[in-house]
Amino acid sequence: MTTPALHVKDLRKTYGNGVEALKGISLTVQPGDFFALLGPNGAGKSTLIGILSSLVNASGGDAEIFGVSIHKRRSDAMRLIGLVPQEINFNQFEKPFDICVNQAGFYGIGRVEAMLRAEKYLKELRLWDKAHHQARMLSGGMKRRLMIARAMMNEPKLLILDEPTAGVDIEIRRSMWQFVSGINAAGTTVILTTHYLEEAEQLCRNIAIIDQGRIVQNTTMKSLLSTLDVETFVLDVSTLPASLPTLPGVTLRVIDDHTIEAEMSRSHDLNSLFAALSSHGVTVTSMRNKANRLEELFVRLVEHGRETAA
Amino acid sequence: MSNHLIPLGTIVRREIMRIMRIWTQTLIPPAITMTLYFVIFGKLIGSRIGQMHGFTYMQYIVPGLVMMSIITNSYGNISSSFFGAKFGRFVEEMLVSPMPNWVILLGYVTGAVVRGVIVGALVLVIALFFTDLHVAHPLITVLSVILGATVFSLAGFVNAVFAKKFDDIALVPTFVLTPLTYLGGVFYSVDLLGEPWRSISMVNPILYMVNAFRFGVLGVSDVPIVTAFVVMLVFVVGLSAVGLHLLRRGVGLRS
């Protein structure tokens, strides 16, 4: 049997102020996976990541990184992890090259090798031209990429990305995902938390949704998305007819003079909808999902979890 | 041990780079301050005081002022650097690494001792413009510098761990370190004090550091030299234990 990249067993955390951030979380991530860890703000994601990276002391339970306990063999476990935290946490007065070389040094990597790696990852993340400028001069997106380069210095087997694209423009976000997808394809296990659910949907194969310190869903992305039985489409139309067609299994709503919303079962075909609209003289100029599919599921699961808890 | 040399060297190198990067804050101010001490206390006032333990007043106060520079700069270096790392959250770079706590502590202490030694050397060179000095016991001189700087580096580290804002790292130097330094025999021999001030002075650890260094340079001391080294070693061991305990518990560092 393959040793999991991450095996979390009944992990608990109660902060000094009495807040129970994790209420016994268990989770397994297989090697080579691209795993999404999603949840609303304050759900416990960052606490979980904090415990895994030894920045937060657990109140109970254990976690193993490739079979190595973070409590019993902390140093060995930390060698296997690379962390890209949510907040900027490098010395802004240092240069990106030095930040990367020093990080390698903290992992016991010799200076010559560290310098080679720093050059490699700064180039791959398109930061090489800024390598010898003070880090405070970098833009927000560059700072995020620098934290990824820094996390790669020990060439971890498990890379944890805690909302790495927060506040980053779409172009840089895409280049970041290209890089992370590349290292995942090369064998690095990736755990991602993000509020951009379309990213999680596109990139991740497995998913766990955490809310109020508990895992409310843990499955493959494919099977999770297949549970979504109703979808809502927004249709941009040239003109509105006097009355809308009636179709079994489809609810049509007029939003404004040029927009119709269609809520329909996933099993319902779109051709009949277009045919019905066309017979009423409606020309559809464009169409999009009202919300990201994962986003819809996410909201439902979290709301359902809270109703159950209440 | 050998596999910890690279992380240790990385911290020390980073600390030295920091000292050099902001040399106008770390090296120049103590040199200027001590020059003023030499001019005012050594030259102007000292010429009216006469000899002390067989030395001119200027010669007598040089070891004390050098040790004072070493102590305050070691303390100031580690407290501002480690608190800065906490404040900027880049201390997390080390906390998430496989480095053991003792390497973090030793790295920061070594960096602080290096600054203390550089500043001490600068002050000593400046002193040579004002008076002649011949080191009586070189080994004792070196050991007292390293131990004295280590004691106050460790104390500065503890201060930085507990500090929540920059004001907190200025409180101890202002209200504890400076008074203890001035009352630690830098400018006078405690033999001149009457009771109970002499006895009170004897519980001041800085007195032992200043006198150990003075013995090394001039060959005279107000306290037995063995006692001075025992006091410094006790403080090194005690404060190291406190520092490691704080790191292990993650006080002010881990949630």
Coordinates of C-alpha atoms in Angstrom, one line a residue:
Chain A
M1 CA 0.0 0.0 0.0
T2 CA 1.3 3.5 -0.9
T3 CA 2.1 5.7 2.1
P4 CA -0.2 8.8 1.9
A5 CA 1.3 12.2 1.3
L6 CA -0.7 13.4 4.2
H7 CA -2.6 11.5 6.8
V8 CA -4.4 13.6 9.4
K9 CA -5.9 11.7 12.4
D10 CA -8.4 13.3 14.7
L11 CA -6.6 16.7 14.7
R12 CA -8.0 19.1 17.3
K13 CA -7.1 22.7 18.2
T14 CA -8.6 24.9 20.9
Y15 CA -7.1 28.3 21.2
G16 CA -6.3 30.0 24.5
N17 CA -9.5 32.1 24.2
G18 CA -11.6 29.0 24.1
V19 CA -12.3 29.0 20.3
E20 CA -12.4 25.4 19.0
A21 CA -10.9 25.8 15.5
L22 CA -10.6 22.1 14.7
K23 CA -13.0 19.6 16.1
G24 CA -11.3 16.3 15.3
I25 CA -10.4 16.4 11.6
S26 CA -9.3 13.3 9.7
L27 CA -8.1 13.5 6.2
T28 CA -5.9 11.6 3.7
V29 CA -4.2 13.0 0.6
Q30 CA -2.5 10.6 -1.7
P31 CA 1.0 11.1 -3.3
G32 CA 0.9 13.1 -6.5
D33 CA -2.6 14.5 -5.8
F34 CA -3.7 18.1 -6.4
F35 CA -5.9 18.5 -3.4
A36 CA -8.3 21.4 -2.7
L37 CA -9.0 22.3 0.9
L38 CA -11.9 24.7 0.8
G39 CA -14.0 26.4 3.4
P40 CA -15.4 29.8 4.4
N41 CA -13.4 32.3 6.4
G42 CA -12.7 31.1 9.9
A43 CA -13.5 27.5 9.0
G44 CA -10.2 26.1 10.3
K45 CA -8.2 25.8 7.0
S46 CA -5.3 28.1 8.1
T47 CA -5.3 26.4 11.6
L48 CA -4.9 23.0 9.9
I49 CA -2.1 24.3 7.6
G50 CA -0.5 26.0 10.6
I51 CA -0.4 22.7 12.5
L52 CA 1.0 20.8 9.5
S53 CA 3.8 23.4 9.1
S54 CA 4.4 23.5 12.9
L55 CA 3.3 27.2 13.3
V56 CA 0.4 26.2 15.4
N57 CA 0.5 23.7 18.3
A58 CA -2.2 21.1 18.1
S59 CA -4.4 20.3 21.1
G60 CA -4.9 16.7 20.1
G61 CA -4.5 14.2 17.3
D62 CA -1.6 13.8 14.9
A63 CA -0.6 14.2 11.3
E64 CA 1.9 12.2 9.2
I65 CA 3.7 13.6 6.1
F66 CA 4.6 10.6 4.0
G67 CA 4.4 8.5 7.1
V68 CA 6.5 10.8 9.3
S69 CA 4.7 12.2 12.4
I70 CA 4.8 15.9 12.7
H71 CA 4.9 15.5 16.5
K72 CA 7.3 12.6 16.9
R73 CA 9.7 13.5 14.1
R74 CA 9.1 17.2 13.5
S75 CA 12.4 17.9 11.8
D76 CA 12.1 15.0 9.3
A77 CA 8.5 15.9 8.6
M78 CA 9.3 19.6 7.9
R79 CA 12.0 18.6 5.4
L80 CA 9.1 17.2 3.2
I81 CA 6.9 20.3 3.3
G82 CA 7.0 23.6 1.4
L83 CA 4.7 26.2 2.6
V84 CA 3.3 29.3 0.8
P85 CA 1.4 31.1 3.5
Q86 CA -1.5 33.5 3.2
E87 CA 0.3 36.5 4.5
I88 CA 3.5 38.0 3.1
N89 CA 6.2 36.8 5.6
F90 CA 9.6 37.6 4.2
N91 CA 12.0 40.3 5.2
Q92 CA 11.0 43.1 2.9
F93 CA 14.5 44.7 3.2
E94 CA 16.2 41.6 1.8
K95 CA 16.7 40.7 -1.8
P96 CA 14.6 37.9 -3.4
F97 CA 17.8 36.0 -4.2
D98 CA 19.0 36.2 -0.6
I99 CA 15.6 35.3 0.7
C100 CA 15.6 32.1 -1.3
V101 CA 19.3 31.2 -0.6
N102 CA 18.7 31.7 3.2
Q103 CA 15.6 29.6 3.1
A104 CA 17.6 26.8 1.5
G105 CA 20.2 27.3 4.2
F106 CA 17.6 26.8 7.0
Y107 CA 17.0 23.4 5.4
G108 CA 20.7 22.5 5.5
I109 CA 21.2 23.0 1.7
G110 CA 24.8 24.1 0.9
R111 CA 25.3 27.6 -0.5
V112 CA 26.4 26.6 -4.0
E113 CA 23.4 24.4 -4.5
A114 CA 21.1 27.0 -2.9
M115 CA 22.2 29.6 -5.3
L116 CA 21.6 27.3 -8.3
R117 CA 18.1 26.5 -7.0
A118 CA 17.4 30.2 -6.3
E119 CA 18.3 31.1 -9.8
K120 CA 16.2 28.2 -11.3
Y121 CA 13.0 29.0 -9.4
L122 CA 13.3 32.8 -9.6
K123 CA 13.7 32.4 -13.4
E124 CA 10.8 29.9 -13.6
L125 CA 8.6 32.3 -11.7
R126 CA 9.7 35.2 -13.8
L127 CA 11.4 37.1 -11.0
W128 CA 15.0 36.8 -12.0
D129 CA 15.2 40.4 -13.2
K130 CA 14.2 41.5 -9.7
A131 CA 16.4 39.0 -7.9
H132 CA 18.8 41.6 -6.6
H133 CA 16.3 44.4 -5.8
Q134 CA 14.9 44.9 -2.3
A135 CA 11.8 42.7 -1.9
R136 CA 9.7 45.7 -0.7
M137 CA 10.0 47.1 -4.3
L138 CA 8.2 44.1 -5.7
S139 CA 4.5 44.2 -6.7
G140 CA 1.9 42.2 -4.9
G141 CA 1.9 39.5 -7.5
M142 CA 5.7 39.3 -7.5
K143 CA 5.7 38.9 -3.7
R144 CA 3.3 36.0 -4.0
R145 CA 5.5 34.4 -6.6
L146 CA 8.6 35.0 -4.5
M147 CA 6.9 33.0 -1.7
I148 CA 6.3 30.1 -4.1
A149 CA 10.0 30.2 -5.2
R150 CA 11.0 30.3 -1.5
A151 CA 8.8 27.3 -0.7
M152 CA 10.4 25.3 -3.6
M153 CA 14.0 25.8 -2.3
N154 CA 13.9 22.5 -0.3
E155 CA 12.2 20.8 -3.3
P156 CA 9.4 19.5 -1.1
K157 CA 7.4 16.4 -1.7
L158 CA 4.3 18.2 -0.4
L159 CA 3.6 21.8 -1.3
I160 CA 0.9 23.6 0.7
L161 CA -0.5 26.8 -0.8
D162 CA -2.7 28.8 1.5
E163 CA -4.6 31.3 -0.7
P164 CA -1.6 32.0 -2.9
T165 CA -3.5 34.0 -5.5
A166 CA -5.4 36.4 -3.1
G167 CA -5.3 39.9 -4.7
V168 CA -3.3 38.7 -7.8
D169 CA -4.4 39.7 -11.3
I170 CA -5.6 37.1 -13.7
E171 CA -2.5 37.0 -15.9
I172 CA -0.2 36.4 -13.0
R173 CA -2.6 34.0 -11.4
R174 CA -2.6 31.9 -14.6
S175 CA 1.2 31.9 -14.8
M176 CA 1.3 30.8 -11.1
W177 CA -1.1 27.9 -11.8
Q178 CA 0.9 26.9 -14.8
F179 CA 4.0 26.6 -12.6
V180 CA 2.2 24.8 -9.8
S181 CA 0.5 22.4 -12.3
G182 CA 4.0 21.7 -13.7
I183 CA 5.5 20.7 -10.4
N184 CA 2.4 18.6 -9.6
A185 CA 2.9 16.9 -12.9
A186 CA 6.5 16.3 -12.0
G187 CA 5.4 14.4 -8.8
T188 CA 5.0 17.0 -6.1
T189 CA 1.8 16.6 -4.1
V190 CA -0.1 19.9 -3.8
I191 CA -2.6 21.1 -1.3
L192 CA -4.4 24.3 -2.2
T193 CA -6.8 26.6 -0.3
T194 CA -8.4 29.3 -2.3
H195 CA -11.4 31.5 -2.5
Y196 CA -11.4 31.3 -6.3
L197 CA -13.4 28.2 -6.7
E198 CA -13.1 28.0 -10.4
E199 CA -9.4 27.5 -9.8
A200 CA -10.0 24.6 -7.5
E201 CA -12.4 23.1 -10.0
Q202 CA -9.9 23.4 -12.8
L203 CA -6.8 22.3 -11.0
C204 CA -7.7 19.9 -8.3
R205 CA -8.6 16.2 -8.5
N206 CA -9.8 15.7 -4.9
I207 CA -11.4 18.0 -2.5
A208 CA -12.3 18.5 1.2
I209 CA -14.6 21.2 2.4
I210 CA -14.1 22.3 5.9
D211 CA -16.5 24.3 8.0
Q212 CA -16.7 25.2 11.7
G213 CA -13.7 22.9 12.3
R214 CA -15.2 19.9 10.7
I215 CA -14.8 18.2 7.3
V216 CA -18.2 18.4 5.7
Q217 CA -17.2 16.8 2.4
N218 CA -14.2 14.8 1.3
T219 CA -14.4 13.3 -2.2
T220 CA -13.1 13.5 -5.8
M221 CA -13.9 16.7 -7.6
K222 CA -15.6 14.7 -10.3
S223 CA -18.0 13.0 -8.0
L224 CA -18.7 16.2 -6.0
L225 CA -19.6 18.1 -9.2
S226 CA -21.8 15.2 -10.4
T227 CA -24.0 15.7 -7.3
L228 CA -25.0 19.1 -8.6
D229 CA -28.4 18.3 -10.1
V230 CA -29.6 21.8 -11.0
E231 CA -27.8 24.5 -12.9
T232 CA -28.7 28.1 -13.6
F233 CA -27.7 29.8 -16.9
V234 CA -27.8 33.5 -17.7
L235 CA -28.9 34.1 -21.3
D236 CA -28.2 37.4 -23.1
V237 CA -31.0 37.9 -25.6
S238 CA -31.5 40.5 -28.4
T239 CA -35.2 41.2 -27.6
L240 CA -37.7 39.9 -25.1
P241 CA -40.9 38.2 -26.4
A242 CA -44.4 39.1 -25.1
S243 CA -44.4 35.8 -23.2
L244 CA -41.8 33.3 -22.4
P245 CA -42.2 29.7 -23.5
T246 CA -43.1 27.0 -21.0
L247 CA -40.9 24.0 -20.9
P248 CA -41.2 21.0 -18.4
G249 CA -38.2 21.0 -16.0
V250 CA -37.1 24.5 -16.9
T251 CA -37.9 27.7 -15.0
L252 CA -37.4 30.9 -17.0
R253 CA -37.2 34.3 -15.4
V254 CA -36.8 37.7 -16.9
I255 CA -34.0 39.7 -15.3
D256 CA -34.1 42.8 -17.6
D257 CA -34.8 43.8 -21.2
H258 CA -31.9 41.7 -22.5
T259 CA -31.4 39.0 -19.9
I260 CA -33.2 35.8 -19.1
E261 CA -32.3 33.3 -16.4
A262 CA -32.9 29.6 -17.0
E263 CA -32.8 27.1 -14.1
M264 CA -32.9 23.6 -15.2
S265 CA -32.0 20.0 -14.3
R266 CA -28.5 18.9 -15.4
S267 CA -30.2 16.0 -17.3
H268 CA -32.2 18.4 -19.4
D269 CA -30.8 19.1 -22.8
L270 CA -30.2 22.7 -24.0
N271 CA -31.3 22.1 -27.5
S272 CA -35.0 22.1 -26.5
L273 CA -34.5 25.3 -24.6
F274 CA -33.0 27.0 -27.6
A275 CA -35.7 25.6 -29.9
A276 CA -38.4 26.9 -27.6
L277 CA -36.8 30.4 -27.3
S278 CA -36.3 30.5 -31.1
S279 CA -39.9 29.6 -31.8
H280 CA -40.9 32.7 -29.6
G281 CA -38.6 34.9 -31.7
V282 CA -35.9 35.1 -29.1
T283 CA -32.3 35.2 -30.3
V284 CA -29.7 34.2 -27.7
T285 CA -26.5 36.2 -28.2
S286 CA -24.5 34.6 -25.4
M287 CA -24.8 32.4 -22.4
R288 CA -22.9 31.6 -19.1
N289 CA -23.3 29.8 -15.9
K290 CA -24.8 32.0 -13.2
A291 CA -22.3 30.8 -10.7
N292 CA -19.3 28.5 -10.8
R293 CA -20.5 24.9 -10.3
L294 CA -18.2 24.3 -7.4
E295 CA -19.3 27.6 -5.9
E296 CA -22.9 26.5 -5.9
L297 CA -22.1 23.2 -4.3
F298 CA -19.8 24.8 -1.8
V299 CA -22.5 27.2 -0.6
R300 CA -25.1 24.4 -0.4
L301 CA -22.8 22.1 1.6
V302 CA -21.7 24.8 4.0
E303 CA -25.4 25.9 4.5
H304 CA -26.5 22.3 4.9
G305 CA -23.8 21.7 7.4
R306 CA -24.8 24.7 9.5
E307 CA -28.5 23.8 9.4
T308 CA -27.6 20.3 10.6
A309 CA -25.4 21.6 13.3
A310 CA -28.1 24.0 14.5
Chain B
M1 CA 26.0 18.6 14.8
S2 CA 27.6 18.8 11.4
N3 CA 24.3 18.8 9.6
H4 CA 23.3 21.9 11.7
L5 CA 26.3 24.0 10.6
I6 CA 24.7 25.2 7.4
P7 CA 21.5 26.5 9.1
L8 CA 23.6 28.0 11.9
G9 CA 25.9 29.7 9.4
T10 CA 22.9 31.0 7.5
I11 CA 21.4 32.7 10.5
V12 CA 24.8 34.1 11.6
R13 CA 25.5 35.3 8.0
R14 CA 22.1 36.9 7.8
E15 CA 22.6 38.7 11.1
I16 CA 26.0 40.0 10.1
M17 CA 24.6 41.2 6.8
R18 CA 21.9 43.1 8.7
I19 CA 24.5 44.7 11.0
M20 CA 26.5 45.8 7.9
R21 CA 23.4 46.9 5.9
I22 CA 22.4 49.3 8.7
W23 CA 25.9 50.2 9.9
T24 CA 24.9 53.8 10.5
Q25 CA 22.5 52.6 13.1
T26 CA 24.5 49.6 14.5
L27 CA 28.1 50.7 14.5
I28 CA 28.4 54.5 14.3
P29 CA 26.2 55.7 17.2
P30 CA 28.0 53.7 19.9
A31 CA 31.4 55.0 18.5
I32 CA 30.2 58.6 18.7
T33 CA 28.7 58.1 22.2
M34 CA 31.8 56.5 23.6
T35 CA 34.0 59.3 22.1
L36 CA 32.0 61.8 24.0
Y37 CA 32.4 59.7 27.2
F38 CA 36.2 59.7 26.7
V39 CA 36.3 63.4 26.1
I40 CA 34.0 64.5 28.9
F41 CA 34.6 61.9 31.6
G42 CA 38.1 60.8 30.7
K43 CA 39.7 64.1 29.7
L44 CA 37.8 66.9 31.3
I45 CA 36.5 65.4 34.6
G46 CA 39.2 62.6 34.8
S47 CA 42.0 65.1 34.9
R48 CA 40.6 66.4 38.2
I49 CA 40.0 63.0 39.7
G50 CA 43.5 61.6 39.7
Q51 CA 44.6 58.0 39.9
M52 CA 42.4 54.9 40.6
H53 CA 44.0 51.6 41.5
G54 CA 47.2 52.9 40.2
F55 CA 45.9 54.0 36.8
T56 CA 44.8 57.3 35.4
Y57 CA 41.0 57.8 35.5
M58 CA 40.9 57.6 31.7
Q59 CA 42.7 54.2 31.7
Y60 CA 40.5 53.0 34.5
I61 CA 37.2 53.8 32.7
V62 CA 38.2 52.5 29.3
P63 CA 37.5 48.7 30.1
G64 CA 34.2 49.7 31.7
L65 CA 33.1 51.8 28.7
V66 CA 34.2 49.1 26.2
M67 CA 32.2 46.4 28.2
M68 CA 29.2 48.8 28.4
S69 CA 29.3 49.1 24.6
I70 CA 29.5 45.4 24.2
I71 CA 26.6 44.7 26.6
T72 CA 24.2 47.3 25.2
N73 CA 25.0 46.5 21.6
S74 CA 24.7 42.7 22.0
Y75 CA 21.4 43.2 23.8
G76 CA 20.1 45.8 21.3
N77 CA 21.1 43.7 18.3
I78 CA 19.2 40.6 19.2
S79 CA 16.2 42.2 20.7
S80 CA 15.6 44.4 17.7
S81 CA 16.5 41.8 15.1
F82 CA 14.5 38.9 16.6
F83 CA 11.5 41.1 17.4
G84 CA 11.7 42.5 13.9
A85 CA 11.6 39.0 12.5
K86 CA 8.5 38.3 14.7
F87 CA 6.9 41.6 13.7
G88 CA 7.5 41.1 10.0
R89 CA 6.6 37.4 10.5
F90 CA 9.7 36.2 8.7
V91 CA 10.6 34.3 11.9
E92 CA 8.2 31.8 10.3
E93 CA 10.9 31.0 7.7
M94 CA 12.9 29.4 10.5
L95 CA 9.9 28.0 12.5
V96 CA 8.7 25.9 9.5
S97 CA 12.2 24.6 8.7
P98 CA 13.7 21.4 10.2
M99 CA 16.1 23.5 12.3
P100 CA 16.1 22.6 16.0
N101 CA 15.4 25.4 18.4
W102 CA 19.0 25.5 19.8
V103 CA 20.3 26.4 16.3
I104 CA 17.9 29.4 16.1
L105 CA 19.0 30.6 19.6
L106 CA 22.7 30.0 18.9
G107 CA 22.5 31.7 15.5
Y108 CA 20.9 34.9 16.9
V109 CA 23.2 34.9 19.9
T110 CA 26.3 34.6 17.7
G111 CA 25.1 37.4 15.5
A112 CA 24.6 39.6 18.6
V113 CA 28.0 38.7 20.1
V114 CA 29.6 39.6 16.7
R115 CA 28.1 43.1 16.8
G116 CA 29.1 43.5 20.5
V117 CA 32.7 42.5 19.6
I118 CA 32.8 44.8 16.5
V119 CA 31.5 47.7 18.5
G120 CA 33.8 46.9 21.5
A121 CA 36.8 46.8 19.1
L122 CA 35.8 50.1 17.6
V123 CA 35.5 51.7 21.0
L124 CA 38.9 50.3 22.0
V125 CA 40.5 51.7 19.0
I126 CA 38.9 55.1 19.8
A127 CA 40.2 54.8 23.3
L128 CA 43.8 54.5 22.1
F129 CA 43.5 58.1 20.8
F130 CA 43.0 59.2 24.4
T131 CA 45.3 56.9 26.4
D132 CA 47.8 54.1 26.3
L133 CA 46.7 50.6 27.1
H134 CA 48.5 47.3 27.4
V135 CA 46.4 44.1 27.8
A136 CA 47.5 42.3 31.0
H137 CA 45.7 39.0 30.4
P138 CA 44.6 38.5 26.8
L139 CA 42.8 35.2 27.3
I140 CA 40.7 36.6 30.2
T141 CA 40.0 39.7 28.2
V142 CA 38.7 37.6 25.2
L143 CA 36.7 35.2 27.5
S144 CA 35.1 38.0 29.4
V145 CA 34.0 39.8 26.2
I146 CA 32.5 36.6 24.8
L147 CA 30.7 35.6 28.0
G148 CA 29.5 39.1 28.8
A149 CA 28.1 39.6 25.3
T150 CA 26.5 36.1 25.4
V151 CA 24.8 36.8 28.7
F152 CA 23.2 40.0 27.4
S153 CA 22.4 38.5 24.0
L154 CA 20.4 35.8 25.7
A155 CA 18.7 38.4 27.9
G156 CA 17.8 40.4 24.8
F157 CA 16.4 37.3 23.1
V158 CA 14.1 36.6 26.1
N159 CA 13.0 40.3 25.9
A160 CA 12.3 40.0 22.1
V161 CA 10.3 36.8 22.6
F162 CA 8.0 38.5 25.1
A163 CA 7.8 41.8 23.3
K164 CA 4.5 42.6 21.6
K165 CA 5.5 46.0 20.3
F166 CA 8.7 48.0 19.6
D167 CA 8.3 50.0 22.8
D168 CA 8.6 46.7 24.7
I169 CA 12.2 46.2 23.5
A170 CA 13.2 49.7 24.5
L171 CA 11.8 49.4 28.1
V172 CA 14.4 47.0 29.5
P173 CA 17.4 48.9 28.1
T174 CA 16.0 52.2 29.4
F175 CA 14.8 51.1 32.9
V176 CA 17.0 48.1 33.7
L177 CA 20.1 47.8 31.5
T178 CA 21.3 51.5 31.6
P179 CA 20.9 51.9 35.4
L180 CA 22.6 48.6 36.1
T181 CA 25.5 49.5 33.8
Y182 CA 26.0 52.9 35.4
L183 CA 25.9 51.2 38.8
G184 CA 28.1 48.4 37.7
G185 CA 31.5 50.0 38.3
V186 CA 32.0 51.4 34.9
F187 CA 33.1 54.9 36.1
Y188 CA 34.3 54.0 39.6
S189 CA 35.6 51.3 41.9
V190 CA 32.9 49.8 44.2
D191 CA 35.5 50.0 46.9
L192 CA 34.7 53.7 47.0
L193 CA 31.1 53.0 47.9
G194 CA 29.9 52.9 51.5
E195 CA 27.4 50.3 52.8
P196 CA 24.7 49.4 51.9
W197 CA 25.5 50.5 48.4
R198 CA 28.6 48.3 48.1
S199 CA 26.6 45.2 49.1
I200 CA 23.8 46.2 46.7
S201 CA 26.3 46.6 43.9
M202 CA 27.5 43.1 44.5
V203 CA 24.2 41.6 43.2
N204 CA 24.5 43.5 40.0
P205 CA 25.7 41.0 37.3
I206 CA 27.2 43.8 35.2
L207 CA 29.7 44.6 38.0
Y208 CA 31.2 41.1 37.5
M209 CA 31.4 41.5 33.7
V210 CA 33.0 44.9 33.9
N211 CA 35.5 43.8 36.4
A212 CA 36.4 40.6 34.6
F213 CA 37.2 42.6 31.5
R214 CA 39.0 45.3 33.6
F215 CA 41.1 42.5 35.1
G216 CA 41.9 41.2 31.6
V217 CA 43.0 44.6 30.4
L218 CA 44.5 46.3 33.5
G219 CA 45.0 43.4 35.9
V220 CA 42.9 45.0 38.6
S221 CA 39.4 44.0 39.8
D222 CA 36.9 44.8 42.6
V223 CA 35.7 41.2 42.7
P224 CA 37.5 37.8 42.6
I225 CA 38.0 36.9 39.0
V226 CA 36.8 33.3 39.5
T227 CA 33.6 34.6 41.0
A228 CA 33.1 36.9 38.0
F229 CA 33.4 34.0 35.6
V230 CA 31.2 31.7 37.7
V231 CA 28.5 34.5 37.7
M232 CA 28.7 34.9 34.0
L233 CA 28.5 31.1 33.3
V234 CA 25.5 30.8 35.6
F235 CA 23.7 33.5 33.7
V236 CA 24.6 31.9 30.4
V237 CA 23.3 28.5 31.4
G238 CA 20.2 29.9 33.1
L239 CA 19.2 32.3 30.3
S240 CA 20.0 29.6 27.6
A241 CA 17.6 27.3 29.4
V242 CA 14.9 30.0 29.5
G243 CA 15.4 30.9 25.8
L244 CA 15.2 27.2 24.7
H245 CA 12.1 26.7 26.9
L246 CA 10.4 29.7 25.3
L247 CA 11.2 28.5 21.8
R248 CA 10.0 24.9 22.6
R249 CA 6.7 26.3 24.0
G250 CA 6.5 28.7 21.1
V251 CA 5.8 31.6 23.4
G252 CA 4.9 34.6 21.3
L253 CA 5.8 32.6 18.2
R254 CA 3.4 29.7 17.7
S255 CA -0.3 29.8 18.4

